[in-house]
Short mmCIF file of C-alpha atoms in Angstrom, two decimals:
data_model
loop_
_atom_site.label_atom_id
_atom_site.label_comp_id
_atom_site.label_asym_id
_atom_site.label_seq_id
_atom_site.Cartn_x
_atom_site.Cartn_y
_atom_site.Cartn_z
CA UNK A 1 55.14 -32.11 -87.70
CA UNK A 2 51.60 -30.81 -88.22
CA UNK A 3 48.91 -31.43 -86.07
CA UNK A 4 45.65 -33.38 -87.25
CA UNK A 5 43.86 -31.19 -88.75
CA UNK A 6 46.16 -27.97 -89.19
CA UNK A 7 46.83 -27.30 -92.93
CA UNK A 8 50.16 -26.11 -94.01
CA UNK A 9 49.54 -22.56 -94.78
CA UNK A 10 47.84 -22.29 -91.30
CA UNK A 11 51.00 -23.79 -89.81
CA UNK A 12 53.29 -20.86 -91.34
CA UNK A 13 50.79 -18.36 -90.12
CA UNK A 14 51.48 -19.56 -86.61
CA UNK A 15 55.10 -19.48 -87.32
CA UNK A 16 55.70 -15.92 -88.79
CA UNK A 17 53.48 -14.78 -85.89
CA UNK A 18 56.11 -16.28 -83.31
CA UNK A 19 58.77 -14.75 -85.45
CA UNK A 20 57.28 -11.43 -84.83
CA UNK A 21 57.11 -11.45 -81.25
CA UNK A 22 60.62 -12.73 -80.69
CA UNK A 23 61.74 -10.31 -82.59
CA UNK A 24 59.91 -7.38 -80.66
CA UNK A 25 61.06 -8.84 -77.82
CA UNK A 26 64.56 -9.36 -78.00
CA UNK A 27 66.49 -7.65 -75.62
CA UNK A 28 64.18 -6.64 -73.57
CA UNK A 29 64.81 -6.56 -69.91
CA UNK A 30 62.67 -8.35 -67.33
CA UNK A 31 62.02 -6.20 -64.17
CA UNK A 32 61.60 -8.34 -60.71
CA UNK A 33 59.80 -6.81 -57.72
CA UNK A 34 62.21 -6.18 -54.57
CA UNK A 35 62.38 -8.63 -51.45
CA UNK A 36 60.41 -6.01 -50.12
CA UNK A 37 57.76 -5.67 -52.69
CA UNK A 38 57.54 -9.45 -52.91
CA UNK A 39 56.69 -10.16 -49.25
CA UNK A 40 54.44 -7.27 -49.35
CA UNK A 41 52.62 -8.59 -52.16
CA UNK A 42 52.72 -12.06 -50.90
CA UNK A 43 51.48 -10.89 -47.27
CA UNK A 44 48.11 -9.10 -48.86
CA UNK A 45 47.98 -12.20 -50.62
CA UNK A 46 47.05 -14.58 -47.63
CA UNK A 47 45.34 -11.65 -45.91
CA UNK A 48 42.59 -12.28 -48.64
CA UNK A 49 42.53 -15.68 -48.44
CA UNK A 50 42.53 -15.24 -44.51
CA UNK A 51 39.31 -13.03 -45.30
CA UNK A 52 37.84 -15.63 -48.06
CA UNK A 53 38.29 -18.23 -45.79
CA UNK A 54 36.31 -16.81 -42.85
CA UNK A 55 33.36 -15.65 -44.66
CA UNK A 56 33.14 -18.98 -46.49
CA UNK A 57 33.07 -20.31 -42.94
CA UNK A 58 30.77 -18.36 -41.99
CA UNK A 59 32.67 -16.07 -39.48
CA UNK A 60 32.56 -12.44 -39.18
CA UNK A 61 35.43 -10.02 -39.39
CA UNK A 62 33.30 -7.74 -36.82
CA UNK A 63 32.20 -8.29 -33.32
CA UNK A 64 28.52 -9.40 -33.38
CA UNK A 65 26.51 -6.95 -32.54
CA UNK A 66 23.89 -6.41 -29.50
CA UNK A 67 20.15 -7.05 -29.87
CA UNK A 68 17.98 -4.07 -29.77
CA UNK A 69 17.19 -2.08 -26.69
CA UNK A 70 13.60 -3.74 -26.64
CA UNK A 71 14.83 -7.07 -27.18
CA UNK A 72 17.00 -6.90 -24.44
CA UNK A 73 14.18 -5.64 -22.40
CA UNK A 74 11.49 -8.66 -23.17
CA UNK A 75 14.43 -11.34 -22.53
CA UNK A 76 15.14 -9.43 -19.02
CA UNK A 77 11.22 -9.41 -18.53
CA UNK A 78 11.30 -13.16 -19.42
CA UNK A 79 14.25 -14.08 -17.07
CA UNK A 80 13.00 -12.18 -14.20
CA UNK A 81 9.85 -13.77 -14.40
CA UNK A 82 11.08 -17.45 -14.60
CA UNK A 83 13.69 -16.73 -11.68
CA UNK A 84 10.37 -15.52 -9.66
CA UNK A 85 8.18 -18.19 -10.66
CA UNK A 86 10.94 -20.82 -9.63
CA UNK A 87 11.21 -19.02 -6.38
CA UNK A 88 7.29 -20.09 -5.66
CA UNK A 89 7.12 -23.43 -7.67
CA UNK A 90 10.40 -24.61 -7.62
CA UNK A 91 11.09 -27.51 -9.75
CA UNK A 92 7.93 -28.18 -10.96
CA UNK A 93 6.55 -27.81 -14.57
CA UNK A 94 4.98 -24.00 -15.29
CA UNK A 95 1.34 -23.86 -15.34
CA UNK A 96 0.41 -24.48 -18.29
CA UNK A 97 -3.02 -23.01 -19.96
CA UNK A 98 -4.27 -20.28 -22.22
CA UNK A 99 -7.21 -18.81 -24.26
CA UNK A 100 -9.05 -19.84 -27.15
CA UNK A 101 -11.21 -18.55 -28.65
CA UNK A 102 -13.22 -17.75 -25.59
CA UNK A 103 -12.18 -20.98 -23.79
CA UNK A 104 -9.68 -20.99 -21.12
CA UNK A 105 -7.59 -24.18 -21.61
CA UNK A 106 -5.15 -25.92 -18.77
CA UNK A 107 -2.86 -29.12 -19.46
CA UNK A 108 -2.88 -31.53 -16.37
CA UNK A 109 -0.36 -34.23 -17.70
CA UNK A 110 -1.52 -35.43 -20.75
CA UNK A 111 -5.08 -34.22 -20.78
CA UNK A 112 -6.36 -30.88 -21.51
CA UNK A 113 -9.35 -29.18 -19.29
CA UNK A 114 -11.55 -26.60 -20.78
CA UNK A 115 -14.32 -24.54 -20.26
CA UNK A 116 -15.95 -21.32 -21.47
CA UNK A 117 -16.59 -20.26 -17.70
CA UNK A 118 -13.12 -20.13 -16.40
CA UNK A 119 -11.32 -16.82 -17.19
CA UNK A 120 -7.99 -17.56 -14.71
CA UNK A 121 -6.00 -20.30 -13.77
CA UNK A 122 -7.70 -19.57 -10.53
CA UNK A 123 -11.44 -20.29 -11.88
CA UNK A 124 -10.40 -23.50 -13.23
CA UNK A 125 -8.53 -24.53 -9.55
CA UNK A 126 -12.09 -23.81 -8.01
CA UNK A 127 -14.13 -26.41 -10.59
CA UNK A 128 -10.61 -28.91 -10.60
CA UNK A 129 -10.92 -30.11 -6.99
CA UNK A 130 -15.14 -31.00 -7.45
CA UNK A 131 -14.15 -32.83 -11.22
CA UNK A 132 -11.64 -35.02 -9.41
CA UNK A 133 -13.54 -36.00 -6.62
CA UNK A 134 -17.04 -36.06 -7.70
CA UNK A 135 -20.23 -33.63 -8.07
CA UNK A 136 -22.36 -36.02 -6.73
CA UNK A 137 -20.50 -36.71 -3.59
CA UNK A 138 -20.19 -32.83 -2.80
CA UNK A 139 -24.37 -32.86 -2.88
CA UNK A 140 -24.58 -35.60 -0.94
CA UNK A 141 -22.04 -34.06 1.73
CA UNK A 142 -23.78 -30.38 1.59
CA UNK A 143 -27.21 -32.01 2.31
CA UNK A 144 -25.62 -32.88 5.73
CA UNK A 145 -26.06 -30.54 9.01
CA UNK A 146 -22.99 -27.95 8.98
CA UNK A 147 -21.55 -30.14 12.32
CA UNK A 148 -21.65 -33.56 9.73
CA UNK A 149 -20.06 -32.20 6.73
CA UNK A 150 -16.75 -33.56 5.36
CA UNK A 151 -14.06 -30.10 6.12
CA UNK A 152 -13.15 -30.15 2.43
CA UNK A 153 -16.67 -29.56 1.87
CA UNK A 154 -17.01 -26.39 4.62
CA UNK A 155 -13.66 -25.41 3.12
CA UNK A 156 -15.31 -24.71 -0.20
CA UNK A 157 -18.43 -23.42 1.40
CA UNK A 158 -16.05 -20.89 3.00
CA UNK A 159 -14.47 -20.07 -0.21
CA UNK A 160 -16.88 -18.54 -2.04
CA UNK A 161 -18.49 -16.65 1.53
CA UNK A 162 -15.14 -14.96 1.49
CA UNK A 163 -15.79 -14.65 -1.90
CA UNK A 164 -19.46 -13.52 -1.95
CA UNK A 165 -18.17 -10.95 0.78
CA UNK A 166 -15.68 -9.49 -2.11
CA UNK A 167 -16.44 -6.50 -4.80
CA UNK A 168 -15.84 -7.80 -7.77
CA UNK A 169 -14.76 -5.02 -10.67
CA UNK A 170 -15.36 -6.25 -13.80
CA UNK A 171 -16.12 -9.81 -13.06
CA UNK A 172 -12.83 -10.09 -11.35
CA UNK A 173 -12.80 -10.35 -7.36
CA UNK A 174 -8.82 -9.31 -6.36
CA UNK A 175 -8.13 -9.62 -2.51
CA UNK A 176 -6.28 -11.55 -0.31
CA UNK A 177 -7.85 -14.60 0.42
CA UNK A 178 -8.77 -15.86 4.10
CA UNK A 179 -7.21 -18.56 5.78
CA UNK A 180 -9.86 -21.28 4.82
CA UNK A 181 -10.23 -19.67 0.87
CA UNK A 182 -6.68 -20.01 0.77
CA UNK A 183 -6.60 -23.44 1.97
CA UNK A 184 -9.30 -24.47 -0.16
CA UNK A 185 -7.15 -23.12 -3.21
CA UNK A 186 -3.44 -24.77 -1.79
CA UNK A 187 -5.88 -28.31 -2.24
CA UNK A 188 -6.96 -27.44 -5.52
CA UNK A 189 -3.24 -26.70 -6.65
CA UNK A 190 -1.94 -29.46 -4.53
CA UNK A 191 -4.25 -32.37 -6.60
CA UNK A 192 -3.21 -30.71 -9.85
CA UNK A 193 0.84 -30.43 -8.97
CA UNK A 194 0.46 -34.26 -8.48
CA UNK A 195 -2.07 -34.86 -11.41
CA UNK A 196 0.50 -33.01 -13.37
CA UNK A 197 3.44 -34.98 -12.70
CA UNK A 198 2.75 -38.30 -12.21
CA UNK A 199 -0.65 -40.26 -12.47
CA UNK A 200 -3.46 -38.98 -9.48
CA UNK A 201 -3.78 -42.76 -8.24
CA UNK A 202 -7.89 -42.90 -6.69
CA UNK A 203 -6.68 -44.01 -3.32
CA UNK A 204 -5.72 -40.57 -2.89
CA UNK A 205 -9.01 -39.11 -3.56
CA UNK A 206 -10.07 -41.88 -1.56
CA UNK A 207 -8.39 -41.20 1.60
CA UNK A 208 -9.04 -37.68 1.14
CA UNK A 209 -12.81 -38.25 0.73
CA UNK A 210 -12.35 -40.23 4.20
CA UNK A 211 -13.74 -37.77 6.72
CA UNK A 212 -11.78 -39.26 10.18
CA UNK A 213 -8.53 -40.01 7.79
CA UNK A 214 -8.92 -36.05 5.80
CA UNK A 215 -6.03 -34.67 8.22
CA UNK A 216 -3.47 -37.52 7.16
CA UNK A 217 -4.28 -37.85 4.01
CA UNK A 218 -4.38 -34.11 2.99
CA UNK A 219 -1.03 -33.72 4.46
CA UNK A 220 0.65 -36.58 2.42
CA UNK A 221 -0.86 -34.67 -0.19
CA UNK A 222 1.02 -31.54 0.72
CA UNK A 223 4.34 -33.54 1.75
CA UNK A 224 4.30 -35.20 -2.20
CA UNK A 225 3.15 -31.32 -3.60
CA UNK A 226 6.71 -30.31 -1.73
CA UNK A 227 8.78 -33.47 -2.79
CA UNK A 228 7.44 -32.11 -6.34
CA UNK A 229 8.64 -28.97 -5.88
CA UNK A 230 12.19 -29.75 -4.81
CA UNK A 231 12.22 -31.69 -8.72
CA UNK A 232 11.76 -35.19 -7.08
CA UNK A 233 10.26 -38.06 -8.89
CA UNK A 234 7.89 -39.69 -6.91
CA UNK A 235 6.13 -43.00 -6.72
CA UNK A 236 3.46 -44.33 -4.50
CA UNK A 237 3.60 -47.16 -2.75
CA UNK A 238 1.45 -50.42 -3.06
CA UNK A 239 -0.80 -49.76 -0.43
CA UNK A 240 -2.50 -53.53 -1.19
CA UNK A 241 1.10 -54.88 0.37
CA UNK A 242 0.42 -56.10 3.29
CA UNK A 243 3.70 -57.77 4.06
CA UNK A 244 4.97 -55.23 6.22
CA UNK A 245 5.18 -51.70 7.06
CA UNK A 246 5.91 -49.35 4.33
CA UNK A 247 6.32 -45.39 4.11
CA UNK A 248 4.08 -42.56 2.01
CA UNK A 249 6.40 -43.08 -1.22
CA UNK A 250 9.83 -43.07 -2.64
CA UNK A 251 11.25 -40.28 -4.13
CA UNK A 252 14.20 -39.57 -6.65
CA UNK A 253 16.47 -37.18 -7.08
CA UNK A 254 16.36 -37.46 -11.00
CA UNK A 255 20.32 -35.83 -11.43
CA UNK A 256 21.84 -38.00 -8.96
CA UNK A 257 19.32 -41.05 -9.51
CA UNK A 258 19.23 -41.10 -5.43
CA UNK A 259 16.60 -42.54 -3.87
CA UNK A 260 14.72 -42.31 -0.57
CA UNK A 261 12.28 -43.29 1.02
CA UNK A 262 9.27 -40.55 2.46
CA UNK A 263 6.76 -40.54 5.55
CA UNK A 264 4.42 -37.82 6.50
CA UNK A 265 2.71 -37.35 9.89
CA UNK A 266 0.61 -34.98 11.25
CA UNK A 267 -0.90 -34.52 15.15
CA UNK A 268 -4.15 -34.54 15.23
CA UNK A 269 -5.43 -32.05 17.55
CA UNK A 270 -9.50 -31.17 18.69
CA UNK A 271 -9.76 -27.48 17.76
CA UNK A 272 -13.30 -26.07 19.31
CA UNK A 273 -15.30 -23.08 18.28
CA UNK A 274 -13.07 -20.08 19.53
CA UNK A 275 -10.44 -21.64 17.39
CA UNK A 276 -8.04 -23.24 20.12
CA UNK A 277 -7.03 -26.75 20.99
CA UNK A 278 -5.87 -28.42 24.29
CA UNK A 279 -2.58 -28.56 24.83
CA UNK A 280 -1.73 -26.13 22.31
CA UNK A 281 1.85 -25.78 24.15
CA UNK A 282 2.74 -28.84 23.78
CA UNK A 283 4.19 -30.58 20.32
CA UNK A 284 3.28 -34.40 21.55
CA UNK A 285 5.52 -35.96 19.10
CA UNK A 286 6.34 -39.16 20.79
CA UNK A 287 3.60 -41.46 19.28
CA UNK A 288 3.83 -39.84 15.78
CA UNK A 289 7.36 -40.47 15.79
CA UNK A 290 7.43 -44.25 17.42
CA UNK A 291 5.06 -45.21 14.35
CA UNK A 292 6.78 -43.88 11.92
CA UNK A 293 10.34 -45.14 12.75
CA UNK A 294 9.06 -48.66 13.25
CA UNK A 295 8.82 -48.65 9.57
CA UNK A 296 12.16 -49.87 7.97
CA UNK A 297 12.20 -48.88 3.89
CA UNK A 298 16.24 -49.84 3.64
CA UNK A 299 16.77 -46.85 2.07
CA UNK A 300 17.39 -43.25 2.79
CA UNK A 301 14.48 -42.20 5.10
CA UNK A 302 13.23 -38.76 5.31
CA UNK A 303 10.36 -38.20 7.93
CA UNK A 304 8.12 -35.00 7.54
CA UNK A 305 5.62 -34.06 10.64
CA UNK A 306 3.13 -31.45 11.09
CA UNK A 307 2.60 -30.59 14.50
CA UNK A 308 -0.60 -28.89 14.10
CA UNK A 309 -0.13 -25.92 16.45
CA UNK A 310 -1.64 -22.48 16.67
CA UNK A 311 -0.17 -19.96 14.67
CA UNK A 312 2.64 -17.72 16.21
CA UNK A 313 0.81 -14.69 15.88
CA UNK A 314 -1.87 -15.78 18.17
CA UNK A 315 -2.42 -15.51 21.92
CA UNK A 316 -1.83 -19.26 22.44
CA UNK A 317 0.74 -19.48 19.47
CA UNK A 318 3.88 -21.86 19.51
CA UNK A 319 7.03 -21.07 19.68
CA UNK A 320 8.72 -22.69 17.10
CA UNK A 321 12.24 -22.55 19.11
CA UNK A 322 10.07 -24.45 21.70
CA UNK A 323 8.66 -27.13 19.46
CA UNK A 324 12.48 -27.97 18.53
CA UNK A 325 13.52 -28.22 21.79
CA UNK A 326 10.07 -30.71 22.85
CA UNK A 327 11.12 -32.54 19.52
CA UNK A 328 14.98 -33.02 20.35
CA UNK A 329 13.53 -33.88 24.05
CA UNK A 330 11.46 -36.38 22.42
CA UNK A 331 13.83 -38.09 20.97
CA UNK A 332 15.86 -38.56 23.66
CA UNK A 333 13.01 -40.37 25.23
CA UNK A 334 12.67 -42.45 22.57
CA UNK A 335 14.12 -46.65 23.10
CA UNK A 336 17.38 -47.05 21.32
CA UNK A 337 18.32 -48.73 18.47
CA UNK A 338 20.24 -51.77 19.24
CA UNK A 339 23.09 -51.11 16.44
CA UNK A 340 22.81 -47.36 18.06
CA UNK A 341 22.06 -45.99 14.68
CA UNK A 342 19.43 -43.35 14.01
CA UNK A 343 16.63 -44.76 11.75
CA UNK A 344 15.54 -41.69 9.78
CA UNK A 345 18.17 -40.12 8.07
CA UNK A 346 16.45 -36.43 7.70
CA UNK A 347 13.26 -35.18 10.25
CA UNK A 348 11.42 -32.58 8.90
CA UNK A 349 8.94 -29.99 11.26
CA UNK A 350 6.69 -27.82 9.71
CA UNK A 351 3.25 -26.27 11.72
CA UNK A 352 0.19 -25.73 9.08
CA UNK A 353 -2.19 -24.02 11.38
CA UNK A 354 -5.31 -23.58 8.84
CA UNK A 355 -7.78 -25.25 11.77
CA UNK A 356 -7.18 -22.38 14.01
CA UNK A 357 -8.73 -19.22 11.59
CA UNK A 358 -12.08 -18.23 11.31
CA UNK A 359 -13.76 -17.66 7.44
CA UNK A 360 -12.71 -13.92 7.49
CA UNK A 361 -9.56 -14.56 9.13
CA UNK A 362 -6.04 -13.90 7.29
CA UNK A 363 -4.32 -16.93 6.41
CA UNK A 364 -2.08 -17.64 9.67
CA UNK A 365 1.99 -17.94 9.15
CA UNK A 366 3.31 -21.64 9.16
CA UNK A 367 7.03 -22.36 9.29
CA UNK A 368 9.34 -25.32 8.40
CA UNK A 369 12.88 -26.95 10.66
CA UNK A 370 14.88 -29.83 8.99
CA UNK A 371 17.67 -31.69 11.16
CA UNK A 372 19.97 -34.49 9.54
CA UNK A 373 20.80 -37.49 11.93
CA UNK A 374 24.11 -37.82 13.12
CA UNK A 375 24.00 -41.69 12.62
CA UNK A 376 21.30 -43.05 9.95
CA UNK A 377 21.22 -46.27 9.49
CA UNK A 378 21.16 -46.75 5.82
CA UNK A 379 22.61 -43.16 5.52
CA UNK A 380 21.57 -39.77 4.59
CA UNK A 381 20.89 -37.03 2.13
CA UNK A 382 22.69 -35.46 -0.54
CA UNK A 383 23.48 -31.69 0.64
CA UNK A 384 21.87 -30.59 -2.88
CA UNK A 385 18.56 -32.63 -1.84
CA UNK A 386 18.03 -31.06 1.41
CA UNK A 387 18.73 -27.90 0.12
CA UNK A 388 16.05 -28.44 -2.50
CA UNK A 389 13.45 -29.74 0.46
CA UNK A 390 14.19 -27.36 2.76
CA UNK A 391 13.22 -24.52 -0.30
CA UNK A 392 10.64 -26.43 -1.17
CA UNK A 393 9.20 -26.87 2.57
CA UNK A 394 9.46 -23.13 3.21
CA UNK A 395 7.53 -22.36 -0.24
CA UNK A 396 5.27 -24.90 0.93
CA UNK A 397 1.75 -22.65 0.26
CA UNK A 398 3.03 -20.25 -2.11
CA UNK A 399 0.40 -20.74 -5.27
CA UNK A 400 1.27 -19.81 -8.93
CA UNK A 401 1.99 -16.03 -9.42
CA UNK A 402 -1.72 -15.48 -11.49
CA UNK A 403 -3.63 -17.31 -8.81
#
């Protein structure tokens, strides 16, 4: 039977061709490959398809290999400097700023502050604390006689006479700052590190601008700087609630979702002209301490007091072994709970002695002393939180590396 299409004399064609071939073929022997040969074969075989398959996957045959030398160099220049700057900072964000085109740039949250006159990160710390709390009021306050002025303002009036004191090379003045510069600066960094994490509520410049309540208030500033630096959320309380007694803020640790509550104290202590205070052996913590346990958050409670002593180097200098022995005295002394639970759960010390040190004076050493209670009454701290406070507490006026 032909196909459609296929003639007849193409159909013999096809046919005497076939006839040929069986012909020249007949009797030929077929030769099959050994077991050998055939599991050779057949084992190259899937070795190729092995190889097909990988590179279609996208896998290499080879180890990967290394980055260049100076590759490997930048990344180790990189690391180093992260691990450094997370040594001073902590948790908080990197600073971040720049140049363009002339103008150095710095992000504070969600807003971006510029000028043509700032060349560091330093410059722009100098204008940041006057922009936030107002030209007009810093006039008003420098009009004053030197014994009148608010100490933020003589703090900034010491600044630059430690700075006019400097020789600058190039436009640049590097030295170590004095005591008050530096403190000036740590306030400056302080506003921004809160600015930059959470919204600067005005009450806070407010208090600040408050020239009996400075001392408190500039210490809740540094207590919520430190909270910021351990990578703790915070969030002010309402200070219009006057339903009862409430602490500083509440803070959260944001990988455990833990929260707690935060109070900061500080002593306030007369320093006169040669720099020294009354008392200056003894902590006084009794009254500091009855206020601020009166306060009940029902949560967590973490207590943070400055005792505002001279610094150890000097003549008249505390002994910080001392001040934990007056504080654990102190306590003692205190009335007992009636459930005989504690009602802080963590008390931190640390001494800030930037009262005590004249405008050309080196800024004086401060130190930090946590203790857990044995009994809190709504519990305490997770080991990784106190470890981050007690980091942050100790790195407490450590500034950005390229201030």
């Amino acid at each position: 039977m032909r196909p459609p299409g296929v003639d007849r004399h193409t159909m013999d064609r096809y046919r005497d061709a076939g006839d040929v071939l069986r012909r020249a073929f007949r009797g030929a022997k077929v030769s099959r490959p050994s077991p050998e040969k055939a599991k050779r074969r057949s084992t190259r075989r899937k070795e190729k398809e092995a190889k097909a398959a990988a590179r279609r996957a996208g896998a290499s045959a080879r180890p990967p290999s290394l980055p260049p030398y100076h590759e490997l160099e930048a990344m180790r220049v990189k690391y180093a400097a992260e691990h450094e700057r997370r040594e001073r900072e902590g948790g908080a964000k990197p600073v971040m700023s720049g140049r363009l085109n002339g103008t150095t740039v710095v992000a504070v949250g969600g807003v971006l502050r510029y000028s043509k006159q700032w060349r560091t990160f330093a410059d722009f710390l100098i204008d940041y604390v006057v922009g936030e709390v107002g030209t007009e009021w810093f006039q008003g306050e420098s009009e004053k006689l030197a014994a009148d002025r608010h100490p933020l303002v003589r703090l900034r009036e010491s600044f630059y006479e430690f700075t006019a004191a400097q020789k600058a090379e190039g436009g640049m003045i590097r030295a170590r700052p004095s005591g008050p510069a530096y403190e000036y600066l740590l306030v400056a960094y302080e506003l921004y590190l809160v600015a930059h994490h959470m919204k600067l509520q005005r009450r806070v410049i407010d208090r600040l601008k408050n020239r009996e309540g400075y001392e408190g208030a500039r210490f809740e500033l540094v207590v919520a700087a430190s909270c910021i630096k351990a990578g703790l959320l915070i969030e002010m309380e309402d200070e219009s609630d006057i339903s009862g007694k409430h602490p500083e803020f509440v803070a959260t640790h944001p990988p455990t979702a833990f929260r707690f509550a935060v109070e900061a104290k500080r002593r306030h202590r007369i320093v006169n002209a040669e720099r020294t205070a009354a008392r200056a052996d003894k902590a006084d913590l009794s009254g500091l301490l009855t206020s601020a346990f009166k306060k009940d958050p029902a949560l967590p409670y973490l207590v943070v007091v400055d005792v505002n002593l001279p610094p150890v180097e000097a003549t008249d200098g505390a002994d910080p072994d001392q001040v934990v022995k007056q504080l654990n005295a102190t306590l003692k002394r205190l009335p007992s709970e009636a459930d005989g639970m504690e009602p802080y759960s963590v008390l931190a010390l640390t001494n800030r002695p930037d009262l005590y040190v004249g405008v050309h004076s080196a800024a004086p050493s401060y130190w930090s002393y946590l203790q857990a209670a044995e009994n809190p009454r709504h519990g305490g701290l997770p080991v990784e939180v106190v470890e981050s406070l007690a980091r942050a507490l100790q790195h407490q006026r450590d500034l950005p590396h390229d201030v």
